[in-house]
mmCIF file of C-alpha atoms in Angstrom:
data_model
loop_
_atom_site.group_PDB
_atom_site.id
_atom_site.type_symbol
_atom_site.label_atom_id
_atom_site.label_comp_id
_atom_site.label_asym_id
_atom_site.label_seq_id
_atom_site.Cartn_x
_atom_site.Cartn_y
_atom_site.Cartn_z
ATOM 1 C CA MET A 23 18.831 -5.902 -13.165
ATOM 2 C CA PHE A 24 19.031 -6.564 -9.859
ATOM 3 C CA SER A 25 22.747 -5.428 -9.405
ATOM 4 C CA GLN A 26 21.893 -2.287 -10.947
ATOM 5 C CA MET A 27 19.122 -1.467 -8.650
ATOM 6 C CA PHE A 28 21.270 -2.313 -5.597
ATOM 7 C CA ARG A 29 23.808 0.158 -6.772
ATOM 8 C CA LYS A 30 21.017 2.927 -7.041
ATOM 9 C CA THR A 31 20.048 2.130 -3.612
ATOM 10 C CA PRO A 32 22.015 5.142 -1.755
ATOM 11 C CA LEU A 33 20.381 7.254 -3.960
ATOM 12 C CA ALA A 34 16.888 6.312 -2.694
ATOM 13 C CA TRP A 35 18.022 6.501 0.710
ATOM 14 C CA ARG A 36 19.391 9.961 0.753
ATOM 15 C CA GLN A 37 15.972 11.392 -0.661
ATOM 16 C CA LEU A 38 14.153 9.428 2.047
ATOM 17 C CA MET A 39 16.687 11.009 4.693
ATOM 18 C CA LYS A 40 16.513 14.545 3.400
ATOM 19 C CA GLU A 41 13.281 14.906 5.145
ATOM 20 C CA LYS A 42 13.519 12.902 8.363
ATOM 21 C CA THR A 43 10.118 14.261 9.878
ATOM 22 C CA ARG A 44 8.462 13.297 6.763
ATOM 23 C CA LEU A 45 10.010 9.958 6.580
ATOM 24 C CA ALA A 46 9.074 9.360 10.274
ATOM 25 C CA VAL A 47 5.374 9.998 9.337
ATOM 26 C CA ALA A 48 5.448 7.779 6.369
ATOM 27 C CA VAL A 49 6.773 4.834 8.480
ATOM 28 C CA ALA A 50 4.348 5.401 11.215
ATOM 29 C CA GLY A 51 1.398 5.509 8.648
ATOM 30 C CA ILE A 52 2.849 2.079 7.325
ATOM 31 C CA THR A 53 3.103 0.550 10.619
ATOM 32 C CA PHE A 54 -0.474 1.414 11.450
ATOM 33 C CA ALA A 55 -1.640 0.078 8.093
ATOM 34 C CA ASP A 56 0.111 -3.030 8.655
ATOM 35 C CA MET A 57 -0.969 -3.604 12.475
ATOM 36 C CA LEU A 58 -4.633 -3.005 11.209
ATOM 37 C CA MET A 59 -4.000 -5.905 8.616
ATOM 38 C CA PHE A 60 -2.244 -7.947 11.537
ATOM 39 C CA ILE A 61 -4.966 -7.428 13.953
ATOM 40 C CA GLN A 62 -7.645 -8.209 11.392
ATOM 41 C CA LEU A 63 -5.816 -11.200 10.022
ATOM 42 C CA GLY A 64 -5.135 -12.178 13.844
ATOM 43 C CA PHE A 65 -8.793 -12.069 14.753
ATOM 44 C CA GLU A 66 -9.963 -14.109 11.355
ATOM 45 C CA SER A 67 -7.520 -16.964 12.302
ATOM 46 C CA ALA A 68 -8.218 -16.991 16.042
ATOM 47 C CA LEU A 69 -11.955 -17.260 14.951
ATOM 48 C CA PHE A 70 -11.211 -20.373 12.798
ATOM 49 C CA ASP A 71 -8.913 -22.088 14.985
ATOM 50 C CA ALA A 72 -11.145 -21.522 18.217
ATOM 51 C CA ALA A 73 -14.198 -23.035 16.237
ATOM 52 C CA VAL A 74 -13.092 -25.977 15.021
ATOM 53 C CA LYS A 75 -10.547 -27.066 17.891
ATOM 54 C CA PRO A 76 -13.040 -29.471 19.469
ATOM 55 C CA HIS A 77 -13.771 -30.936 15.983
ATOM 56 C CA ARG A 78 -10.161 -31.556 15.198
ATOM 57 C CA ASN A 79 -9.726 -33.031 18.847
ATOM 58 C CA LEU A 80 -12.362 -35.841 18.272
ATOM 59 C CA GLN A 81 -11.195 -39.490 18.790
ATOM 60 C CA ALA A 82 -12.507 -40.739 15.561
ATOM 61 C CA ASP A 83 -11.630 -41.617 11.886
ATOM 62 C CA LEU A 84 -14.923 -40.582 10.168
ATOM 63 C CA VAL A 85 -17.817 -38.509 11.865
ATOM 64 C CA LEU A 86 -21.466 -38.501 11.057
ATOM 65 C CA ILE A 87 -23.713 -35.573 11.308
ATOM 66 C CA ASN A 88 -26.857 -34.423 9.868
ATOM 67 C CA PRO A 89 -26.702 -32.815 6.614
ATOM 68 C CA GLN A 90 -27.973 -29.637 7.798
ATOM 69 C CA PHE A 91 -25.405 -29.191 10.560
ATOM 70 C CA GLN A 92 -23.715 -25.948 10.002
ATOM 71 C CA THR A 93 -22.041 -24.996 13.777
ATOM 72 C CA LEU A 94 -21.827 -26.314 17.379
ATOM 73 C CA PHE A 95 -23.788 -22.969 18.125
ATOM 74 C CA SER A 96 -27.021 -24.228 16.836
ATOM 75 C CA VAL A 97 -26.773 -28.078 16.386
ATOM 76 C CA LYS A 98 -29.036 -30.733 14.378
ATOM 77 C CA SER A 99 -29.578 -33.855 15.715
ATOM 78 C CA PHE A 100 -30.017 -37.322 13.874
ATOM 79 C CA SER A 101 -31.032 -40.781 14.652
ATOM 80 C CA ARG A 102 -28.625 -42.763 16.523
ATOM 81 C CA GLU A 103 -29.916 -45.778 14.808
ATOM 82 C CA ARG A 104 -27.785 -44.665 11.811
ATOM 83 C CA LEU A 105 -24.688 -44.990 13.591
ATOM 84 C CA TYR A 106 -25.097 -48.192 14.688
ATOM 85 C CA GLN A 107 -25.916 -49.360 10.897
ATOM 86 C CA THR A 108 -22.397 -48.400 10.045
ATOM 87 C CA LEU A 109 -21.325 -51.413 12.361
ATOM 88 C CA GLY A 110 -22.550 -53.493 9.361
ATOM 89 C CA TYR A 111 -19.743 -52.249 7.105
ATOM 90 C CA GLU A 112 -16.548 -53.870 6.577
ATOM 91 C CA GLY A 113 -13.788 -51.748 8.283
ATOM 92 C CA VAL A 114 -15.562 -50.459 10.976
ATOM 93 C CA GLN A 115 -14.617 -51.334 14.088
ATOM 94 C CA SER A 116 -16.563 -49.100 17.036
ATOM 95 C CA VAL A 117 -18.987 -46.124 17.111
ATOM 96 C CA THR A 118 -19.298 -43.663 19.898
ATOM 97 C CA PRO A 119 -22.508 -41.401 20.068
ATOM 98 C CA LEU A 120 -22.080 -37.746 21.107
ATOM 99 C CA TYR A 121 -24.537 -35.446 22.456
ATOM 100 C CA ILE A 122 -24.251 -31.585 22.148
ATOM 101 C CA GLY A 123 -26.345 -28.835 23.785
ATOM 102 C CA THR A 124 -26.027 -25.078 25.203
ATOM 103 C CA GLY A 125 -26.719 -25.317 28.932
ATOM 104 C CA GLN A 126 -26.597 -22.309 31.598
ATOM 105 C CA TRP A 127 -23.601 -22.548 33.692
ATOM 106 C CA ARG A 128 -23.877 -20.542 37.178
ATOM 107 C CA ASN A 129 -21.005 -18.636 38.710
ATOM 108 C CA PRO A 130 -21.812 -19.648 42.493
ATOM 109 C CA GLU A 131 -19.857 -16.311 43.697
ATOM 110 C CA THR A 132 -21.867 -13.710 41.061
ATOM 111 C CA ARG A 133 -25.047 -16.159 40.930
ATOM 112 C CA GLN A 134 -24.967 -15.101 37.555
ATOM 113 C CA ASP A 135 -26.087 -17.854 34.427
ATOM 114 C CA ARG A 136 -23.765 -18.002 31.405
ATOM 115 C CA ALA A 137 -24.307 -20.232 28.145
ATOM 116 C CA ILE A 138 -21.658 -22.840 28.150
ATOM 117 C CA LEU A 139 -21.488 -25.948 25.581
ATOM 118 C CA VAL A 140 -21.987 -29.240 26.721
ATOM 119 C CA TRP A 141 -20.856 -32.215 25.454
ATOM 120 C CA GLY A 142 -22.459 -35.623 26.300
ATOM 121 C CA ILE A 143 -20.164 -38.786 26.074
ATOM 122 C CA ASP A 144 -20.052 -42.556 26.879
ATOM 123 C CA PRO A 145 -17.724 -42.463 29.737
ATOM 124 C CA ALA A 146 -16.411 -45.875 28.564
ATOM 125 C CA ALA A 147 -15.540 -45.088 25.216
ATOM 126 C CA SER A 148 -12.713 -42.576 24.097
ATOM 127 C CA ALA A 149 -14.465 -39.479 22.154
ATOM 128 C CA PHE A 150 -11.783 -36.646 22.679
ATOM 129 C CA THR A 151 -7.889 -36.836 22.525
ATOM 130 C CA PHE A 152 -7.336 -34.046 24.963
ATOM 131 C CA PRO A 153 -5.071 -36.015 27.644
ATOM 132 C CA GLU A 154 -6.796 -34.452 30.447
ATOM 133 C CA ILE A 155 -10.322 -35.763 29.041
ATOM 134 C CA ARG A 156 -8.826 -39.414 28.432
ATOM 135 C CA LYS A 157 -7.258 -39.226 32.091
ATOM 136 C CA ASN A 158 -10.423 -38.184 33.980
ATOM 137 C CA GLN A 159 -12.712 -39.866 31.801
ATOM 138 C CA ASP A 160 -13.622 -41.956 34.688
ATOM 139 C CA GLN A 161 -14.392 -39.377 37.169
ATOM 140 C CA ILE A 162 -17.871 -38.677 35.133
ATOM 141 C CA LYS A 163 -19.275 -41.904 35.215
ATOM 142 C CA GLN A 164 -21.081 -40.894 38.226
ATOM 143 C CA LEU A 165 -24.032 -38.940 37.881
ATOM 144 C CA ASN A 166 -24.000 -35.363 37.791
ATOM 145 C CA GLN A 167 -19.946 -35.145 37.549
ATOM 146 C CA VAL A 168 -18.408 -33.153 34.959
ATOM 147 C CA LEU A 169 -15.085 -31.843 33.138
ATOM 148 C CA PHE A 170 -14.633 -27.940 33.253
ATOM 149 C CA ASP A 171 -12.857 -26.309 30.148
ATOM 150 C CA GLN A 172 -10.541 -24.175 32.480
ATOM 151 C CA ALA A 173 -9.522 -22.184 29.431
ATOM 152 C CA GLY A 174 -12.910 -20.366 29.005
ATOM 153 C CA ARG A 175 -14.013 -17.189 29.898
ATOM 154 C CA PRO A 176 -13.132 -16.096 33.429
ATOM 155 C CA GLU A 177 -17.179 -15.251 34.084
ATOM 156 C CA TYR A 178 -17.539 -18.976 34.849
ATOM 157 C CA GLY A 179 -15.709 -18.450 37.971
ATOM 158 C CA ALA A 180 -12.208 -19.111 38.946
ATOM 159 C CA VAL A 181 -12.879 -23.039 38.559
ATOM 160 C CA GLY A 182 -9.662 -24.050 37.544
ATOM 161 C CA ASP A 183 -7.809 -22.385 40.346
ATOM 162 C CA ILE A 184 -10.254 -23.491 42.889
ATOM 163 C CA PHE A 185 -10.318 -27.326 41.359
ATOM 164 C CA LYS A 186 -6.479 -27.097 41.568
ATOM 165 C CA LYS A 187 -6.560 -26.257 45.299
ATOM 166 C CA THR A 188 -9.567 -28.240 46.844
ATOM 167 C CA ASN A 189 -9.982 -30.854 43.942
ATOM 168 C CA SER A 190 -13.468 -30.149 43.986
ATOM 169 C CA PHE A 191 -15.896 -27.431 42.807
ATOM 170 C CA GLN A 192 -19.778 -27.045 42.792
ATOM 171 C CA THR A 193 -22.113 -25.241 41.164
ATOM 172 C CA GLU A 194 -25.363 -25.166 38.911
ATOM 173 C CA LEU A 195 -26.066 -26.105 35.467
ATOM 174 C CA ASN A 196 -29.236 -25.665 33.901
ATOM 175 C CA ASN A 197 -30.367 -25.406 37.768
ATOM 176 C CA ILE A 198 -29.096 -28.946 38.644
ATOM 177 C CA GLY A 199 -26.146 -29.322 40.995
ATOM 178 C CA VAL A 200 -23.079 -30.230 39.690
ATOM 179 C CA ASN A 201 -19.605 -31.263 40.563
ATOM 180 C CA VAL A 202 -16.272 -30.443 38.669
ATOM 181 C CA SER A 203 -14.379 -33.760 38.863
ATOM 182 C CA GLY A 204 -11.758 -32.616 36.611
ATOM 183 C CA VAL A 205 -10.211 -29.757 34.213
ATOM 184 C CA PHE A 206 -9.200 -29.591 30.637
ATOM 185 C CA SER A 207 -8.027 -27.052 28.432
ATOM 186 C CA ASN A 208 -10.178 -26.040 24.893
ATOM 187 C CA GLY A 209 -10.852 -22.475 25.067
ATOM 188 C CA ALA A 210 -13.436 -19.993 24.428
ATOM 189 C CA SER A 211 -14.823 -19.441 20.840
ATOM 190 C CA PHE A 212 -17.284 -17.334 19.155
ATOM 191 C CA ALA A 213 -19.908 -20.284 19.293
ATOM 192 C CA ALA A 214 -18.854 -20.897 22.930
ATOM 193 C CA ASP A 215 -17.512 -18.968 25.802
ATOM 194 C CA GLY A 216 -16.537 -22.725 27.493
ATOM 195 C CA ASN A 217 -17.034 -26.105 27.405
ATOM 196 C CA VAL A 218 -18.235 -28.973 30.022
ATOM 197 C CA ILE A 219 -18.348 -32.629 29.187
ATOM 198 C CA ALA A 220 -20.527 -34.815 31.077
ATOM 199 C CA SER A 221 -21.440 -38.500 30.547
ATOM 200 C CA ASP A 222 -24.472 -39.089 28.248
ATOM 201 C CA SER A 223 -26.578 -40.398 31.619
ATOM 202 C CA THR A 224 -26.003 -36.803 33.040
ATOM 203 C CA PHE A 225 -26.478 -34.835 30.130
ATOM 204 C CA LEU A 226 -30.079 -36.420 29.331
ATOM 205 C CA ARG A 227 -30.645 -35.453 32.780
ATOM 206 C CA LEU A 228 -29.426 -31.914 32.403
ATOM 207 C CA PHE A 229 -31.353 -31.863 29.057
ATOM 208 C CA PRO A 230 -34.775 -33.429 30.031
ATOM 209 C CA GLU A 231 -36.479 -32.767 27.026
ATOM 210 C CA ARG A 232 -34.068 -34.401 24.794
ATOM 211 C CA LYS A 233 -34.535 -37.873 23.620
ATOM 212 C CA PRO A 234 -31.926 -40.322 24.106
ATOM 213 C CA GLU A 235 -32.387 -41.736 20.406
ATOM 214 C CA ARG A 236 -31.575 -38.406 18.803
ATOM 215 C CA ILE A 237 -27.759 -37.622 18.601
ATOM 216 C CA GLU A 238 -25.638 -34.742 17.334
ATOM 217 C CA VAL A 239 -22.534 -36.514 16.344
ATOM 218 C CA GLY A 240 -21.490 -40.174 15.746
ATOM 219 C CA LEU A 241 -17.952 -40.956 16.177
ATOM 220 C CA ILE A 242 -16.721 -44.090 13.916
ATOM 221 C CA THR A 243 -13.424 -45.641 14.381
ATOM 222 C CA LEU A 244 -12.152 -47.999 11.421
ATOM 223 C CA LYS A 245 -10.002 -51.167 11.882
ATOM 224 C CA PRO A 246 -5.909 -50.682 11.272
ATOM 225 C CA GLY A 247 -4.913 -50.662 7.842
ATOM 226 C CA VAL A 248 -8.390 -49.986 6.400
ATOM 227 C CA ASP A 249 -8.782 -47.441 3.692
ATOM 228 C CA LYS A 250 -10.367 -44.620 5.432
ATOM 229 C CA GLU A 251 -11.698 -42.689 2.099
ATOM 230 C CA LYS A 252 -12.724 -45.943 0.761
ATOM 231 C CA VAL A 253 -14.993 -46.837 3.670
ATOM 232 C CA ARG A 254 -16.102 -43.101 3.664
ATOM 233 C CA SER A 255 -17.670 -43.383 0.303
ATOM 234 C CA GLN A 256 -19.210 -46.763 1.003
ATOM 235 C CA LEU A 257 -20.851 -45.234 4.183
ATOM 236 C CA ALA A 258 -22.219 -42.236 2.213
ATOM 237 C CA ALA A 259 -23.581 -44.543 -0.455
ATOM 238 C CA GLY A 260 -25.137 -46.810 1.611
ATOM 239 C CA LEU A 261 -26.731 -44.880 4.489
ATOM 240 C CA PRO A 262 -29.832 -43.018 3.963
ATOM 241 C CA ASN A 263 -29.526 -39.099 2.937
ATOM 242 C CA ASP A 264 -30.577 -37.866 6.464
ATOM 243 C CA VAL A 265 -26.736 -38.327 7.502
ATOM 244 C CA LYS A 266 -23.647 -37.545 6.343
ATOM 245 C CA VAL A 267 -20.085 -39.003 6.838
ATOM 246 C CA LEU A 268 -17.312 -36.618 6.873
ATOM 247 C CA THR A 269 -13.736 -37.066 8.230
ATOM 248 C CA PRO A 270 -12.786 -34.745 11.406
ATOM 249 C CA GLU A 271 -11.083 -32.344 9.258
ATOM 250 C CA GLY A 272 -14.282 -32.177 7.121
ATOM 251 C CA PHE A 273 -16.410 -31.801 10.000
ATOM 252 C CA ALA A 274 -14.317 -28.904 11.088
ATOM 253 C CA GLN A 275 -14.067 -27.252 7.598
ATOM 254 C CA THR A 276 -18.077 -27.210 7.953
ATOM 255 C CA GLU A 277 -17.865 -25.383 11.290
ATOM 256 C CA LYS A 278 -15.028 -23.212 9.766
ATOM 257 C CA GLU A 279 -17.072 -22.268 6.411
ATOM 258 C CA TYR A 280 -20.188 -21.395 8.195
ATOM 259 C CA TRP A 281 -18.364 -18.777 10.365
ATOM 260 C CA ALA A 282 -16.362 -17.536 6.913
ATOM 261 C CA ASN A 283 -19.468 -17.427 4.527
ATOM 262 C CA GLY A 284 -22.715 -17.960 6.710
ATOM 263 C CA THR A 285 -22.099 -14.818 8.524
ATOM 264 C CA GLY A 286 -20.907 -11.412 8.037
ATOM 265 C CA ILE A 287 -18.026 -11.888 10.316
ATOM 266 C CA GLY A 288 -15.772 -13.113 7.674
ATOM 267 C CA PHE A 289 -16.674 -10.405 5.414
ATOM 268 C CA ILE A 290 -15.934 -7.877 8.258
ATOM 269 C CA PHE A 291 -12.187 -8.914 8.861
ATOM 270 C CA GLY A 292 -11.417 -9.225 5.112
ATOM 271 C CA LEU A 293 -13.010 -5.612 4.976
ATOM 272 C CA GLY A 294 -10.787 -4.611 7.669
ATOM 273 C CA VAL A 295 -7.732 -5.796 5.694
ATOM 274 C CA GLY A 296 -8.722 -4.146 3.020
ATOM 275 C CA VAL A 297 -9.128 -0.723 4.609
ATOM 276 C CA GLY A 298 -5.592 -1.055 6.199
ATOM 277 C CA PHE A 299 -3.881 -1.843 2.681
ATOM 278 C CA ILE A 300 -5.706 1.230 1.277
ATOM 279 C CA VAL A 301 -4.881 3.407 3.906
ATOM 280 C CA GLY A 302 -0.750 2.311 3.250
ATOM 281 C CA ILE A 303 -1.225 3.240 -0.076
ATOM 282 C CA VAL A 304 -2.523 6.700 0.117
ATOM 283 C CA ILE A 305 -0.072 7.404 3.001
ATOM 284 C CA VAL A 306 2.993 6.247 1.000
ATOM 285 C CA TYR A 307 1.482 7.679 -2.118
ATOM 286 C CA GLN A 308 0.832 10.970 -0.418
ATOM 287 C CA ILE A 309 4.774 10.874 1.102
ATOM 288 C CA LEU A 310 6.114 9.584 -2.382
ATOM 289 C CA TYR A 311 4.446 12.592 -4.251
ATOM 290 C CA SER A 312 5.637 15.383 -1.789
ATOM 291 C CA ASP A 313 9.065 13.885 -2.169
ATOM 292 C CA VAL A 314 8.564 14.150 -6.117
ATOM 293 C CA SER A 315 7.428 17.823 -5.807
ATOM 294 C CA ASP A 316 9.893 18.857 -3.536
ATOM 295 C CA HIS A 317 12.709 17.248 -5.694
ATOM 296 C CA LEU A 318 11.116 18.105 -9.276
ATOM 297 C CA PRO A 319 14.070 20.086 -10.109
ATOM 298 C CA GLU A 320 16.590 17.613 -9.105
ATOM 299 C CA TYR A 321 14.696 14.846 -10.988
ATOM 300 C CA ALA A 322 14.822 17.168 -14.352
ATOM 301 C CA THR A 323 18.388 17.733 -13.980
ATOM 302 C CA LEU A 324 19.046 13.675 -14.204
ATOM 303 C CA LYS A 325 16.765 13.689 -16.958
ATOM 304 C CA ALA A 326 18.895 16.451 -18.748
ATOM 305 C CA MET A 327 22.105 14.335 -17.977
ATOM 306 C CA GLY A 328 20.344 11.511 -19.968
ATOM 307 C CA TYR A 329 18.823 9.245 -17.153
ATOM 308 C CA THR A 330 15.708 7.681 -18.356
ATOM 309 C CA ASP A 331 12.265 7.523 -17.092
ATOM 310 C CA ARG A 332 12.977 4.126 -16.061
ATOM 311 C CA TYR A 333 16.121 4.744 -14.012
ATOM 312 C CA LEU A 334 13.979 7.242 -12.088
ATOM 313 C CA LEU A 335 10.921 4.708 -11.425
ATOM 314 C CA VAL A 336 13.294 2.401 -10.188
ATOM 315 C CA VAL A 337 14.909 5.117 -7.640
ATOM 316 C CA LEU A 338 11.249 5.689 -6.652
ATOM 317 C CA LEU A 339 10.178 2.204 -6.156
ATOM 318 C CA GLN A 340 13.211 1.723 -4.086
ATOM 319 C CA GLU A 341 12.048 4.627 -2.199
ATOM 320 C CA ALA A 342 8.912 2.833 -1.497
ATOM 321 C CA LEU A 343 10.452 -0.719 -0.920
ATOM 322 C CA LEU A 344 12.722 0.921 1.754
ATOM 323 C CA LEU A 345 9.571 2.626 3.175
ATOM 324 C CA ALA A 346 7.839 -1.066 3.039
ATOM 325 C CA PHE A 347 10.697 -2.477 5.159
ATOM 326 C CA LEU A 348 11.013 0.355 7.685
ATOM 327 C CA GLY A 349 7.198 0.172 8.487
ATOM 328 C CA TYR A 350 6.639 -3.400 8.608
ATOM 329 C CA LEU A 351 9.369 -4.273 10.978
ATOM 330 C CA PRO A 352 7.712 -2.332 14.113
ATOM 331 C CA ALA A 353 4.337 -3.357 12.826
ATOM 332 C CA TYR A 354 5.464 -7.061 12.933
ATOM 333 C CA ILE A 355 6.885 -6.612 16.590
ATOM 334 C CA LEU A 356 4.268 -4.472 18.079
ATOM 335 C CA SER A 357 1.664 -7.061 16.746
ATOM 336 C CA PHE A 358 3.154 -9.353 19.306
ATOM 337 C CA GLY A 359 2.250 -7.368 22.160
ATOM 338 C CA LEU A 360 -1.095 -6.863 20.839
ATOM 339 C CA TYR A 361 -2.020 -10.497 20.464
ATOM 340 C CA GLN A 362 -1.161 -10.990 24.056
ATOM 341 C CA VAL A 363 -3.270 -8.148 25.254
ATOM 342 C CA THR A 364 -5.952 -9.262 22.912
ATOM 343 C CA TYR A 365 -5.847 -12.964 24.167
ATOM 344 C CA ALA A 366 -5.805 -11.771 27.858
ATOM 345 C CA ALA A 367 -9.287 -10.033 27.144
ATOM 346 C CA THR A 368 -11.006 -12.486 24.751
ATOM 347 C CA MET A 369 -9.213 -15.795 25.504
ATOM 348 C CA LEU A 370 -9.074 -16.707 21.580
ATOM 349 C CA PRO A 371 -6.182 -18.387 20.566
ATOM 350 C CA ILE A 372 -4.588 -15.579 18.578
ATOM 351 C CA ALA A 373 -0.817 -15.922 17.989
ATOM 352 C CA MET A 374 1.769 -14.648 15.287
ATOM 353 C CA LYS A 375 1.653 -17.321 12.333
ATOM 354 C CA LEU A 376 4.441 -17.414 9.785
ATOM 355 C CA GLU A 377 1.877 -17.609 7.036
ATOM 356 C CA ARG A 378 0.446 -14.244 8.302
ATOM 357 C CA ALA A 379 3.635 -12.474 8.459
ATOM 358 C CA ILE A 380 4.466 -13.449 4.895
ATOM 359 C CA THR A 381 1.170 -12.337 3.784
ATOM 360 C CA VAL A 382 1.061 -9.025 5.478
ATOM 361 C CA PHE A 383 4.875 -8.546 4.232
ATOM 362 C CA ILE A 384 3.726 -9.364 0.516
ATOM 363 C CA LEU A 385 0.629 -6.963 0.864
ATOM 364 C CA THR A 386 3.108 -4.485 1.906
ATOM 365 C CA ILE A 387 5.209 -4.501 -0.627
ATOM 366 C CA ILE A 388 2.441 -4.519 -2.897
ATOM 367 C CA MET A 389 1.172 -1.464 -1.242
ATOM 368 C CA CYS A 390 4.189 0.236 -1.303
ATOM 369 C CA THR A 391 4.846 -0.473 -5.046
ATOM 370 C CA ALA A 392 1.513 0.346 -6.048
ATOM 371 C CA SER A 393 2.187 3.734 -4.728
ATOM 372 C CA GLY A 394 5.298 4.325 -6.208
ATOM 373 C CA ALA A 395 3.961 3.587 -9.513
ATOM 374 C CA ILE A 396 1.209 5.996 -9.045
ATOM 375 C CA ALA A 397 3.580 8.814 -7.991
ATOM 376 C CA MET A 398 5.630 8.053 -11.175
ATOM 377 C CA ARG A 399 2.893 9.915 -13.065
ATOM 378 C CA LYS A 400 4.201 13.227 -11.353
ATOM 379 C CA LEU A 401 7.903 12.123 -11.771
ATOM 380 C CA ARG A 402 7.369 11.737 -15.746
ATOM 381 C CA SER A 403 6.285 15.554 -15.786
ATOM 382 C CA ALA A 404 9.899 16.439 -14.818
ATOM 383 C CA ASP A 405 10.803 18.295 -17.800
ATOM 384 C CA PRO A 406 14.537 19.122 -18.233
ATOM 385 C CA ALA A 407 13.528 22.597 -19.602
ATOM 386 C CA ASP A 408 12.654 23.174 -16.146
ATOM 387 C CA VAL A 409 16.480 23.339 -14.998
ATOM 388 C CA PHE A 410 17.151 26.270 -17.633
#
């Protein structure tokens, strides 16, 4: 079957090359449809990757959260006592509380305030796996010292550049003077344009209305060799239902599900991919339909010579597949440039992934094949009697 298709490929290619302008329009249309799908899928992936990056970089084997916790954008707290209760379970080695809040960061140049996500950690314990944080964690033991996310939005000011030159940066956070004593790279997300890490003491000074005994996340470190899932099940069964025990990846999935299903963002991106897919089908169908209409006598001649509808369908599908290849390649290349422009404008971690490239390619094949199958209805109307 495949060998027959390859022998017939030159006929499909000659059919397409007869009208070079039409071919160029078809390729441009498919490229546009593919680029639309690449951009929509790229934005969706960047949204999820940026949203869950802090979760996946937590230094913990298990995570304790409020059952109503959905997103870092709107955190829910629980009693710190629940975290310390886990120390009574076999296999638990240590625990670390985390405070999370949204503060107002003042750009010292523009004097404008901008919301930023503030993390309060115990400076004597490891909370994140970021090398820059672990290296500079001792620097925030003093009050009003913070670590700044230099991969955040530029509206916060040139914090990273100034700090590298002067090893110091002073500004205000929640109208309290703070000093940047180190930088790290996490990046902006849809939930937060930037991040700041402070000691738990500094955090409570920045948020005086917060109660020390109420925390947002509890980090649990297990003893080496312990069955993580077994301990998680024991904690889930033994602790009151006002807390939830998850793995760091499960914690990340909670955030991801919120953005995918709890907001309209996931639907919007999915709709964009669907629109691109439909646009591609319409464009390819119009091109193939016009080609069949213009060459209907030739197809009728082939039928008169004994060629079946199946043979003609294979030729038409080959034209569709050739269009798919020709349209996909420039879309794939151009999407790299668009991703770079998008990253520079939004600071979201958008980049080409193999999984996405394969997904769009498969969608392109389906798109063009479906168009060829629909155009086949016109091809079947080719009557050998039309030749005479």
